[in-house]
Amino acid sequence: MPSRPAAHTKARASVLAALTATVLTVTGTPALAASDSGHPMNQAFERAAGRFGVPRDLLAAVGYGETRLDGHSGLPSQANGYGVMHLASNPGNQTLEQAAALTGKPLADLRADTGANILGGAAVLRGYADKLGLDARDRADIDAWYPAVARYSGTEGPAAALYADTVYTFLADGLDAVTPDGERISVTGRPVSPHKGSLAATEPGARSADYPAALWVPASANNFAAGRSAAIDKVIIHVTQGSYAGSISWFQNPTAEVSSHYVVRSSDGQITQMVRDSDTAYHARSANSSALGIEHEGFIDDPSWFTEPMYRSSAALTAYLCDRYGIPKDRAHIIGHSEAPGNDHTDPGPNWDWTHYMQLVGGDTGGGTTPDGLSFTAYTTQRSGSTGAQVKAVQQLLNEQGQAAGAADGSFGPATLSAVAAYQAAHGLDQDGVVGARTWTALLSAGSTATLQVGASGDGVKRLQRALTAALGSAVGIDGSFGPATTTAVRGYQTSRGLTADGIVGPDTWAALQAGR
């Protein structure tokens, strides 16, 4: 997710969530019967289609494109959009209010109730069809709905065409999707030939001058600064909390005051550049002047958006940028938004596979450190004579905890050896002067023992994630966001240490970590 430069004081706007672009499975399976009470979302699509005369499969394809049929428990997206159909309420898109006017449903129901939300989406689509002059015969032709689908995106021009093209790709290829509640939603593939009209001439065709493999769709001049005040020295990885086309649209909206240099699509890794490398995109606050930002379509809590085509396409872009600008291919210079100094975002989140991504980039997958100097994908044994970033981290932690390790210079000498042994003695660890898994775990977890659980965020969660990485010997995403992956790691740790495996980090779990267990 992008963030504005510090100079902007208006309320932060964010990326419009509009669509995914990954077809789960091409299938010929027909839609499940609306009369089956065990399939409420299928019933909702059938009822909405019948009431407003919108093809059922079109509704399902739009919903899948918007949210992958996940209403996120009624919580709003970054664009203040709700439910499976992503009914939005923001300055650029007010489909939520339109749905309320057309259906008579209360806003609260449209936000939180899946049936009402799908009904609202159908109403908005029918409203657009009526404004376009589609009569009953036209509405019976699924290809005639293309302009209405484009309007549903909340944007115009190339971004609207990208959105509608993706929905019609779902219709052509078919869908066999499973909702978070386990219900199967199917759309049978069929030949499509959408009536694009004037939108046919708006499809993006220009190529990027900086990265020829990318399309070029410029962001609004209000959303970036011409030129740079610092040399480019890092690449920052973002997740849109929305869709590819929606992100492109939002960066073109002059009220957004946010942007990114590149946007990557989930399904096939297509890339669109929106800000020239030589200009300053507004995506990471204090890091804007020296960073290149890459947005990735999806939501941080849903790993299904992070497809192999996306990883490979993005990694190829990052490798190209590193080679072009002399950026080291390590985790000190290829970082997440959450790791950029002065930022309060959590993307790309715990589901982003940093090890795989860095392998694809062709860079350092384990030894490189993030900017805080303490976060690594693995904590290796350090002893007298060791050197490097992890020794420096040991020295920093020892000094912070009152042990005189000397200057944090990355060289494991006599002062560091003495400080390690003293720390081990004070915490009931083997006094061998070697920083192995147990000593790492104790050092990294030292500090406040406030209870942490799903939804928590901040430095305490990062401290927990570092300690779990050391204790378990496997990477736990260190992003300061207590999500599903962290919960799984906590439960794994609790189970292996004979603790209550509730996924909540309370006094007993903290005590075990701080004892180096």
PDB file of N, CA and C in Angstrom, residues 471-512:
ATOM      1  N   ALA A 471      13.727 -19.457  17.473  1.00  0.00           N
ATOM      2  CA  ALA A 471      13.368 -20.633  18.267  1.00  0.00           C
ATOM      3  C   ALA A 471      12.954 -21.811  17.388  1.00  0.00           C
ATOM      4  N   LEU A 472      12.201 -21.523  16.330  1.00  0.00           N
ATOM      5  CA  LEU A 472      11.674 -22.596  15.482  1.00  0.00           C
ATOM      6  C   LEU A 472      12.637 -23.007  14.378  1.00  0.00           C
ATOM      7  N   GLY A 473      13.613 -22.147  14.087  1.00  0.00           N
ATOM      8  CA  GLY A 473      14.562 -22.462  13.029  1.00  0.00           C
ATOM      9  C   GLY A 473      13.967 -22.348  11.643  1.00  0.00           C
ATOM     10  N   SER A 474      12.855 -21.635  11.521  1.00  0.00           N
ATOM     11  CA  SER A 474      12.235 -21.411  10.214  1.00  0.00           C
ATOM     12  C   SER A 474      11.715 -19.982  10.164  1.00  0.00           C
ATOM     13  N   ALA A 475      11.674 -19.430   8.963  1.00  0.00           N
ATOM     14  CA  ALA A 475      11.339 -18.024   8.801  1.00  0.00           C
ATOM     15  C   ALA A 475       9.889 -17.742   9.191  1.00  0.00           C
ATOM     16  N   VAL A 476       9.711 -16.728  10.025  1.00  0.00           N
ATOM     17  CA  VAL A 476       8.406 -16.177  10.355  1.00  0.00           C
ATOM     18  C   VAL A 476       8.435 -14.740   9.846  1.00  0.00           C
ATOM     19  N   GLY A 477       7.501 -14.382   8.976  1.00  0.00           N
ATOM     20  CA  GLY A 477       7.527 -13.036   8.391  1.00  0.00           C
ATOM     21  C   GLY A 477       7.607 -11.966   9.471  1.00  0.00           C
ATOM     22  N   ILE A 478       8.632 -11.128   9.414  1.00  0.00           N
ATOM     23  CA  ILE A 478       8.852 -10.103  10.434  1.00  0.00           C
ATOM     24  C   ILE A 478       8.351  -8.777   9.887  1.00  0.00           C
ATOM     25  N   ASP A 479       7.042  -8.539  10.082  1.00  0.00           N
ATOM     26  CA  ASP A 479       6.438  -7.334   9.528  1.00  0.00           C
ATOM     27  C   ASP A 479       5.670  -6.530  10.567  1.00  0.00           C
ATOM     28  N   GLY A 480       5.664  -6.994  11.836  1.00  0.00           N
ATOM     29  CA  GLY A 480       4.964  -6.269  12.879  1.00  0.00           C
ATOM     30  C   GLY A 480       3.460  -6.429  12.866  1.00  0.00           C
ATOM     31  N   SER A 481       2.950  -7.389  12.079  1.00  0.00           N
ATOM     32  CA  SER A 481       1.505  -7.622  11.987  1.00  0.00           C
ATOM     33  C   SER A 481       1.192  -9.048  12.434  1.00  0.00           C
ATOM     34  N   PHE A 482       0.383  -9.189  13.472  1.00  0.00           N
ATOM     35  CA  PHE A 482       0.030 -10.497  14.020  1.00  0.00           C
ATOM     36  C   PHE A 482      -1.132 -11.062  13.211  1.00  0.00           C
ATOM     37  N   GLY A 483      -0.786 -11.787  12.145  1.00  0.00           N
ATOM     38  CA  GLY A 483      -1.785 -12.379  11.265  1.00  0.00           C
ATOM     39  C   GLY A 483      -1.800 -13.889  11.369  1.00  0.00           C
ATOM     40  N   PRO A 484      -2.429 -14.562  10.399  1.00  0.00           N
ATOM     41  CA  PRO A 484      -2.558 -16.026  10.445  1.00  0.00           C
ATOM     42  C   PRO A 484      -1.233 -16.759  10.504  1.00  0.00           C
ATOM     43  N   ALA A 485      -0.215 -16.289   9.749  1.00  0.00           N
ATOM     44  CA  ALA A 485       1.067 -16.986   9.739  1.00  0.00           C
ATOM     45  C   ALA A 485       1.740 -16.905  11.112  1.00  0.00           C
ATOM     46  N   THR A 486       1.645 -15.752  11.770  1.00  0.00           N
ATOM     47  CA  THR A 486       2.218 -15.615  13.112  1.00  0.00           C
ATOM     48  C   THR A 486       1.465 -16.485  14.106  1.00  0.00           C
ATOM     49  N   THR A 487       0.144 -16.543  13.982  1.00  0.00           N
ATOM     50  CA  THR A 487      -0.650 -17.409  14.861  1.00  0.00           C
ATOM     51  C   THR A 487      -0.212 -18.863  14.721  1.00  0.00           C
ATOM     52  N   THR A 488      -0.017 -19.302  13.494  1.00  0.00           N
ATOM     53  CA  THR A 488       0.432 -20.681  13.258  1.00  0.00           C
ATOM     54  C   THR A 488       1.787 -20.923  13.902  1.00  0.00           C
ATOM     55  N   ALA A 489       2.694 -19.951  13.760  1.00  0.00           N
ATOM     56  CA  ALA A 489       4.030 -20.095  14.353  1.00  0.00           C
ATOM     57  C   ALA A 489       3.954 -20.139  15.872  1.00  0.00           C
ATOM     58  N   VAL A 490       3.111 -19.289  16.460  1.00  0.00           N
ATOM     59  CA  VAL A 490       2.960 -19.275  17.922  1.00  0.00           C
ATOM     60  C   VAL A 490       2.434 -20.625  18.410  1.00  0.00           C
ATOM     61  N   ARG A 491       1.415 -21.133  17.731  1.00  0.00           N
ATOM     62  CA  ARG A 491       0.849 -22.427  18.155  1.00  0.00           C
ATOM     63  C   ARG A 491       1.870 -23.547  18.008  1.00  0.00           C
ATOM     64  N   GLY A 492       2.650 -23.499  16.914  1.00  0.00           N
ATOM     65  CA  GLY A 492       3.697 -24.500  16.743  1.00  0.00           C
ATOM     66  C   GLY A 492       4.721 -24.448  17.864  1.00  0.00           C
ATOM     67  N   TYR A 493       5.105 -23.231  18.239  1.00  0.00           N
ATOM     68  CA  TYR A 493       6.057 -23.069  19.347  1.00  0.00           C
ATOM     69  C   TYR A 493       5.435 -23.575  20.648  1.00  0.00           C
ATOM     70  N   GLN A 494       4.200 -23.163  20.942  1.00  0.00           N
ATOM     71  CA  GLN A 494       3.553 -23.568  22.185  1.00  0.00           C
ATOM     72  C   GLN A 494       3.421 -25.091  22.284  1.00  0.00           C
ATOM     73  N   THR A 495       3.036 -25.718  21.183  1.00  0.00           N
ATOM     74  CA  THR A 495       2.887 -27.173  21.187  1.00  0.00           C
ATOM     75  C   THR A 495       4.218 -27.860  21.450  1.00  0.00           C
ATOM     76  N   SER A 496       5.267 -27.402  20.792  1.00  0.00           N
ATOM     77  CA  SER A 496       6.574 -28.050  20.933  1.00  0.00           C
ATOM     78  C   SER A 496       7.204 -27.812  22.296  1.00  0.00           C
ATOM     79  N   ARG A 497       6.723 -26.804  23.017  1.00  0.00           N
ATOM     80  CA  ARG A 497       7.274 -26.504  24.355  1.00  0.00           C
ATOM     81  C   ARG A 497       6.328 -26.900  25.472  1.00  0.00           C
ATOM     82  N   GLY A 498       5.267 -27.624  25.154  1.00  0.00           N
ATOM     83  CA  GLY A 498       4.348 -28.098  26.173  1.00  0.00           C
ATOM     84  C   GLY A 498       3.480 -27.018  26.776  1.00  0.00           C
ATOM     85  N   LEU A 499       3.246 -25.950  26.039  1.00  0.00           N
ATOM     86  CA  LEU A 499       2.400 -24.856  26.514  1.00  0.00           C
ATOM     87  C   LEU A 499       0.999 -25.000  25.928  1.00  0.00           C
ATOM     88  N   THR A 500       0.042 -24.275  26.489  1.00  0.00           N
ATOM     89  CA  THR A 500      -1.305 -24.262  25.931  1.00  0.00           C
ATOM     90  C   THR A 500      -1.270 -23.652  24.542  1.00  0.00           C
ATOM     91  N   ALA A 501      -1.668 -24.420  23.548  1.00  0.00           N
ATOM     92  CA  ALA A 501      -1.535 -23.976  22.151  1.00  0.00           C
ATOM     93  C   ALA A 501      -2.760 -23.179  21.721  1.00  0.00           C
ATOM     94  N   ASP A 502      -2.890 -21.959  22.253  1.00  0.00           N
ATOM     95  CA  ASP A 502      -4.042 -21.117  21.942  1.00  0.00           C
ATOM     96  C   ASP A 502      -3.721 -20.006  20.961  1.00  0.00           C
ATOM     97  N   GLY A 503      -2.455 -19.910  20.540  1.00  0.00           N
ATOM     98  CA  GLY A 503      -2.073 -18.864  19.592  1.00  0.00           C
ATOM     99  C   GLY A 503      -1.988 -17.487  20.198  1.00  0.00           C
ATOM    100  N   ILE A 504      -2.138 -17.390  21.511  1.00  0.00           N
ATOM    101  CA  ILE A 504      -2.057 -16.102  22.219  1.00  0.00           C
ATOM    102  C   ILE A 504      -0.755 -16.055  23.003  1.00  0.00           C
ATOM    103  N   VAL A 505      -0.026 -14.961  22.864  1.00  0.00           N
ATOM    104  CA  VAL A 505       1.262 -14.837  23.543  1.00  0.00           C
ATOM    105  C   VAL A 505       1.044 -14.094  24.851  1.00  0.00           C
ATOM    106  N   GLY A 506       0.859 -14.874  25.927  1.00  0.00           N
ATOM    107  CA  GLY A 506       0.682 -14.333  27.261  1.00  0.00           C
ATOM    108  C   GLY A 506       1.924 -14.559  28.101  1.00  0.00           C
ATOM    109  N   PRO A 507       1.814 -14.443  29.424  1.00  0.00           N
ATOM    110  CA  PRO A 507       2.974 -14.557  30.315  1.00  0.00           C
ATOM    111  C   PRO A 507       3.759 -15.855  30.159  1.00  0.00           C
ATOM    112  N   ASP A 508       3.079 -16.998  30.031  1.00  0.00           N
ATOM    113  CA  ASP A 508       3.783 -18.276  29.951  1.00  0.00           C
ATOM    114  C   ASP A 508       4.615 -18.385  28.660  1.00  0.00           C
ATOM    115  N   THR A 509       4.038 -17.939  27.558  1.00  0.00           N
ATOM    116  CA  THR A 509       4.776 -18.015  26.290  1.00  0.00           C
ATOM    117  C   THR A 509       5.950 -17.053  26.296  1.00  0.00           C
ATOM    118  N   TRP A 510       5.728 -15.833  26.797  1.00  0.00           N
ATOM    119  CA  TRP A 510       6.847 -14.893  26.892  1.00  0.00           C
ATOM    120  C   TRP A 510       7.950 -15.443  27.803  1.00  0.00           C
ATOM    121  N   ALA A 511       7.556 -16.050  28.921  1.00  0.00           N
ATOM    122  CA  ALA A 511       8.560 -16.581  29.861  1.00  0.00           C
ATOM    123  C   ALA A 511       9.401 -17.665  29.190  1.00  0.00           C
ATOM    124  N   ALA A 512       8.755 -18.521  28.408  1.00  0.00           N
ATOM    125  CA  ALA A 512       9.494 -19.579  27.710  1.00  0.00           C
ATOM    126  C   ALA A 512      10.461 -18.994  26.688  1.00  0.00           C
TER     127      ALA A 512
END
